[in-house]
mmCIF file of C-alpha atoms in Angstrom:
data_model
loop_
_atom_site.group_PDB
_atom_site.id
_atom_site.type_symbol
_atom_site.label_atom_id
_atom_site.label_comp_id
_atom_site.label_asym_id
_atom_site.label_seq_id
_atom_site.Cartn_x
_atom_site.Cartn_y
_atom_site.Cartn_z
ATOM 1 C CA MET A 1287 34.440 -3.112 0.149
ATOM 2 C CA TYR A 1288 35.980 -1.829 3.396
ATOM 3 C CA LEU A 1289 36.055 1.723 2.042
ATOM 4 C CA ALA A 1290 32.383 1.564 0.996
ATOM 5 C CA ARG A 1291 31.368 0.192 4.406
ATOM 6 C CA SER A 1292 33.450 2.865 6.133
ATOM 7 C CA ILE A 1293 31.821 5.627 4.077
ATOM 8 C CA ALA A 1294 28.348 4.198 4.700
ATOM 9 C CA THR A 1295 28.998 3.898 8.432
ATOM 10 C CA SER A 1296 30.410 7.398 8.531
ATOM 11 C CA SER A 1297 27.386 8.688 6.618
ATOM 12 C CA ILE A 1298 24.976 6.978 9.007
ATOM 13 C CA SER A 1299 26.799 8.428 12.001
ATOM 14 C CA SER A 1300 26.870 11.925 10.585
ATOM 15 C CA ILE A 1301 23.220 12.106 9.547
ATOM 16 C CA GLY A 1302 21.803 9.999 12.350
ATOM 17 C CA ARG A 1303 20.010 6.693 12.180
ATOM 18 C CA ARG A 1304 16.497 8.192 11.976
ATOM 19 C CA SER A 1305 17.466 10.404 9.044
ATOM 20 C CA PHE A 1306 19.187 7.495 7.332
ATOM 21 C CA HIS A 1307 16.036 5.376 7.784
ATOM 22 C CA THR A 1308 13.938 8.219 6.368
ATOM 23 C CA ALA A 1309 16.296 8.562 3.393
ATOM 24 C CA ILE A 1310 16.131 4.838 2.680
ATOM 25 C CA MET A 1311 12.345 4.749 3.058
ATOM 26 C CA SER A 1312 12.006 7.623 0.603
ATOM 27 C CA GLN A 1313 12.578 4.962 -2.042
ATOM 28 C CA ARG A 1314 8.876 4.154 -1.594
ATOM 29 C CA LYS A 1315 6.866 4.387 -4.811
ATOM 30 C CA ALA A 1316 5.312 7.746 -5.607
ATOM 31 C CA GLY A 1317 2.000 8.338 -3.896
ATOM 32 C CA VAL A 1318 2.379 5.741 -1.136
ATOM 33 C CA ALA A 1319 1.348 7.232 2.202
ATOM 34 C CA SER A 1320 3.816 7.261 5.082
ATOM 35 C CA PRO A 1321 3.357 4.870 8.003
ATOM 36 C CA GLU A 1322 2.385 7.843 10.170
ATOM 37 C CA GLU A 1323 -0.281 8.989 7.699
ATOM 38 C CA LEU A 1324 -1.662 5.456 7.532
ATOM 39 C CA ARG A 1325 -1.677 5.060 11.317
ATOM 40 C CA ASP A 1326 -3.644 8.309 11.740
ATOM 41 C CA PHE A 1327 -5.979 7.435 8.844
ATOM 42 C CA VAL A 1328 -6.760 3.972 10.267
ATOM 43 C CA ALA A 1329 -7.339 5.366 13.777
ATOM 44 C CA LYS A 1330 -9.676 8.087 12.509
ATOM 45 C CA ALA A 1331 -11.560 5.680 10.197
ATOM 46 C CA GLY A 1332 -12.225 3.100 12.899
ATOM 47 C CA SER A 1333 -14.838 0.552 11.845
ATOM 48 C CA LYS A 1334 -15.677 2.553 8.693
ATOM 49 C CA LEU A 1335 -12.324 1.694 7.061
ATOM 50 C CA PHE A 1336 -12.449 -0.105 3.713
ATOM 51 C CA VAL A 1337 -9.294 -1.656 2.242
ATOM 52 C CA ALA A 1338 -9.217 -2.246 -1.522
ATOM 53 C CA ASP A 1339 -6.724 -5.002 -2.335
ATOM 54 C CA VAL A 1340 -6.184 -4.518 -6.073
ATOM 55 C CA ARG A 1341 -3.835 -7.482 -6.616
ATOM 56 C CA ASN A 1342 -4.655 -10.138 -9.205
ATOM 57 C CA PRO A 1343 -4.328 -13.803 -8.180
ATOM 58 C CA ASP A 1344 -4.011 -14.856 -11.839
ATOM 59 C CA ALA A 1345 -0.270 -15.356 -12.367
ATOM 60 C CA SER A 1346 -0.690 -15.230 -16.147
ATOM 61 C CA VAL A 1347 -2.012 -11.660 -15.850
ATOM 62 C CA GLU A 1348 0.071 -10.303 -12.945
ATOM 63 C CA PRO A 1349 3.030 -12.623 -12.299
ATOM 64 C CA GLY A 1350 4.564 -10.105 -9.891
ATOM 65 C CA ASP A 1351 1.630 -10.423 -7.508
ATOM 66 C CA GLN A 1352 2.596 -13.984 -6.661
ATOM 67 C CA LYS A 1353 5.414 -12.811 -4.362
ATOM 68 C CA SER A 1354 3.167 -10.528 -2.330
ATOM 69 C CA LEU A 1355 0.370 -13.118 -2.258
ATOM 70 C CA ALA A 1356 2.819 -15.576 -0.692
ATOM 71 C CA VAL A 1357 3.435 -13.036 2.092
ATOM 72 C CA ALA A 1358 -0.133 -11.738 2.481
ATOM 73 C CA ALA A 1359 -3.133 -13.709 1.233
ATOM 74 C CA LEU A 1360 -6.101 -12.101 -0.447
ATOM 75 C CA PRO A 1361 -8.818 -10.957 1.954
ATOM 76 C CA SER A 1362 -11.665 -13.214 3.063
ATOM 77 C CA ASP A 1363 -14.363 -13.050 5.727
ATOM 78 C CA ALA A 1364 -11.996 -14.704 8.213
ATOM 79 C CA HIS A 1365 -8.804 -12.954 7.081
ATOM 80 C CA ARG A 1366 -8.672 -9.153 6.744
ATOM 81 C CA PRO A 1367 -12.422 -8.586 7.186
ATOM 82 C CA MET A 1368 -12.283 -4.856 6.309
ATOM 83 C CA ALA A 1369 -10.674 -5.629 2.951
ATOM 84 C CA LYS A 1370 -12.030 -6.767 -0.375
ATOM 85 C CA ASN A 1371 -10.198 -7.875 -3.508
ATOM 86 C CA LEU A 1372 -11.103 -5.403 -6.267
ATOM 87 C CA ILE A 1373 -8.660 -6.151 -9.092
ATOM 88 C CA PHE A 1374 -7.230 -3.128 -10.896
ATOM 89 C CA ASP A 1375 -6.933 -4.089 -14.566
ATOM 90 C CA ARG A 1376 -3.893 -2.498 -16.223
ATOM 91 C CA ASP A 1377 -5.366 -2.954 -19.715
ATOM 92 C CA THR A 1378 -8.691 -1.236 -19.069
ATOM 93 C CA LYS A 1379 -7.234 1.064 -16.379
ATOM 94 C CA ALA A 1380 -10.320 0.291 -14.305
ATOM 95 C CA MET A 1381 -11.536 -1.712 -11.333
ATOM 96 C CA PRO A 1382 -14.857 -2.603 -9.735
ATOM 97 C CA LEU A 1383 -16.110 0.201 -7.519
ATOM 98 C CA PRO A 1384 -16.488 -0.570 -3.827
ATOM 99 C CA ASP A 1385 -20.073 -0.724 -2.605
ATOM 100 C CA VAL A 1386 -19.555 1.954 0.057
ATOM 101 C CA PRO A 1387 -20.496 5.634 0.379
ATOM 102 C CA LYS A 1388 -18.186 8.028 -1.503
ATOM 103 C CA GLU A 1389 -16.828 9.544 1.758
ATOM 104 C CA THR A 1390 -15.779 6.163 3.200
ATOM 105 C CA PRO A 1391 -12.104 6.074 4.278
ATOM 106 C CA ILE A 1392 -10.419 3.772 1.753
ATOM 107 C CA ILE A 1393 -6.872 2.427 1.594
ATOM 108 C CA THR A 1394 -5.846 0.980 -1.774
ATOM 109 C CA HIS A 1395 -2.921 -1.403 -2.104
ATOM 110 C CA CYS A 1396 -1.246 -3.862 -4.419
ATOM 111 C CA GLY A 1397 2.131 -5.469 -3.789
ATOM 112 C CA GLY A 1398 4.221 -2.326 -3.487
ATOM 113 C CA GLY A 1399 2.156 0.721 -4.438
ATOM 114 C CA GLY A 1400 2.209 1.189 -8.224
ATOM 115 C CA ARG A 1401 -1.283 -0.147 -8.973
ATOM 116 C CA GLY A 1402 -2.398 1.036 -5.540
ATOM 117 C CA GLN A 1403 -1.771 4.587 -6.773
ATOM 118 C CA LYS A 1404 -3.589 3.918 -10.051
ATOM 119 C CA ALA A 1405 -6.521 2.541 -8.039
ATOM 120 C CA LYS A 1406 -6.480 5.594 -5.750
ATOM 121 C CA ASP A 1407 -6.504 7.919 -8.766
ATOM 122 C CA TYR A 1408 -9.318 5.903 -10.387
ATOM 123 C CA LEU A 1409 -11.485 5.973 -7.251
ATOM 124 C CA THR A 1410 -10.859 9.689 -6.766
ATOM 125 C CA ALA A 1411 -11.894 10.317 -10.384
ATOM 126 C CA LYS A 1412 -15.091 8.348 -9.673
ATOM 127 C CA GLY A 1413 -15.954 10.660 -6.782
ATOM 128 C CA PHE A 1414 -14.493 8.891 -3.747
ATOM 129 C CA THR A 1415 -13.169 11.606 -1.468
ATOM 130 C CA ASN A 1416 -11.142 9.921 1.269
ATOM 131 C CA VAL A 1417 -8.593 7.584 -0.342
ATOM 132 C CA LEU A 1418 -4.963 6.769 0.550
ATOM 133 C CA ASN A 1419 -2.481 4.490 -1.226
ATOM 134 C CA GLY A 1420 -1.071 2.104 1.369
ATOM 135 C CA GLY A 1421 1.555 0.499 -0.859
ATOM 136 C CA GLY A 1422 1.338 -3.185 0.010
ATOM 137 C CA PRO A 1423 3.154 -6.043 1.733
ATOM 138 C CA LYS A 1424 6.500 -4.972 0.196
ATOM 139 C CA GLU A 1425 6.228 -1.721 2.158
ATOM 140 C CA THR A 1426 6.493 -3.495 5.505
ATOM 141 C CA ASP A 1427 6.390 -0.344 7.649
ATOM 142 C CA CYS A 1428 3.199 0.784 5.896
ATOM 143 C CA TRP A 1429 1.707 -2.706 5.807
ATOM 144 C CA ALA A 1430 2.109 -2.964 9.576
ATOM 145 C CA GLU A 1431 -0.440 -0.134 9.946
ATOM 146 C CA PHE A 1432 -3.318 -1.750 7.999
ATOM 147 C CA GLY A 1433 -2.341 -5.194 6.713
ATOM 148 C CA ASP A 1434 -4.465 -7.003 9.274
ATOM 149 C CA LYS A 1435 -7.623 -4.988 8.509
#
């Protein structure tokens, strides 16, 4: 235990804290945008931003969503007004299309980014041209950039 801690501490010191943080955060699921990309995307989108929350509240269908729903509720008019729950169905590999122009800036998310990427790919295939995968509440540094929208 001491040896492992010593090696880890030595590694952090030698590569620097920022690099260590970057290395740890690279464990993010494939396709999830970086916090910096999300920050710039949200700023540029302004009031045109649309957030597609693709989580499923039905625990019998997506039991894993229950953890992220406990941390971040589904959107409503009062909570996360720029977001709408558009469930991505793993079986049909489809979701309802947002009722917005195809060039609308859209962030997709689920709990951690897996279905968020599938939703991004689906929307892109349907002609939406400005879509990022934001990961979800599990990606706290990303979530901080758009989770209140």
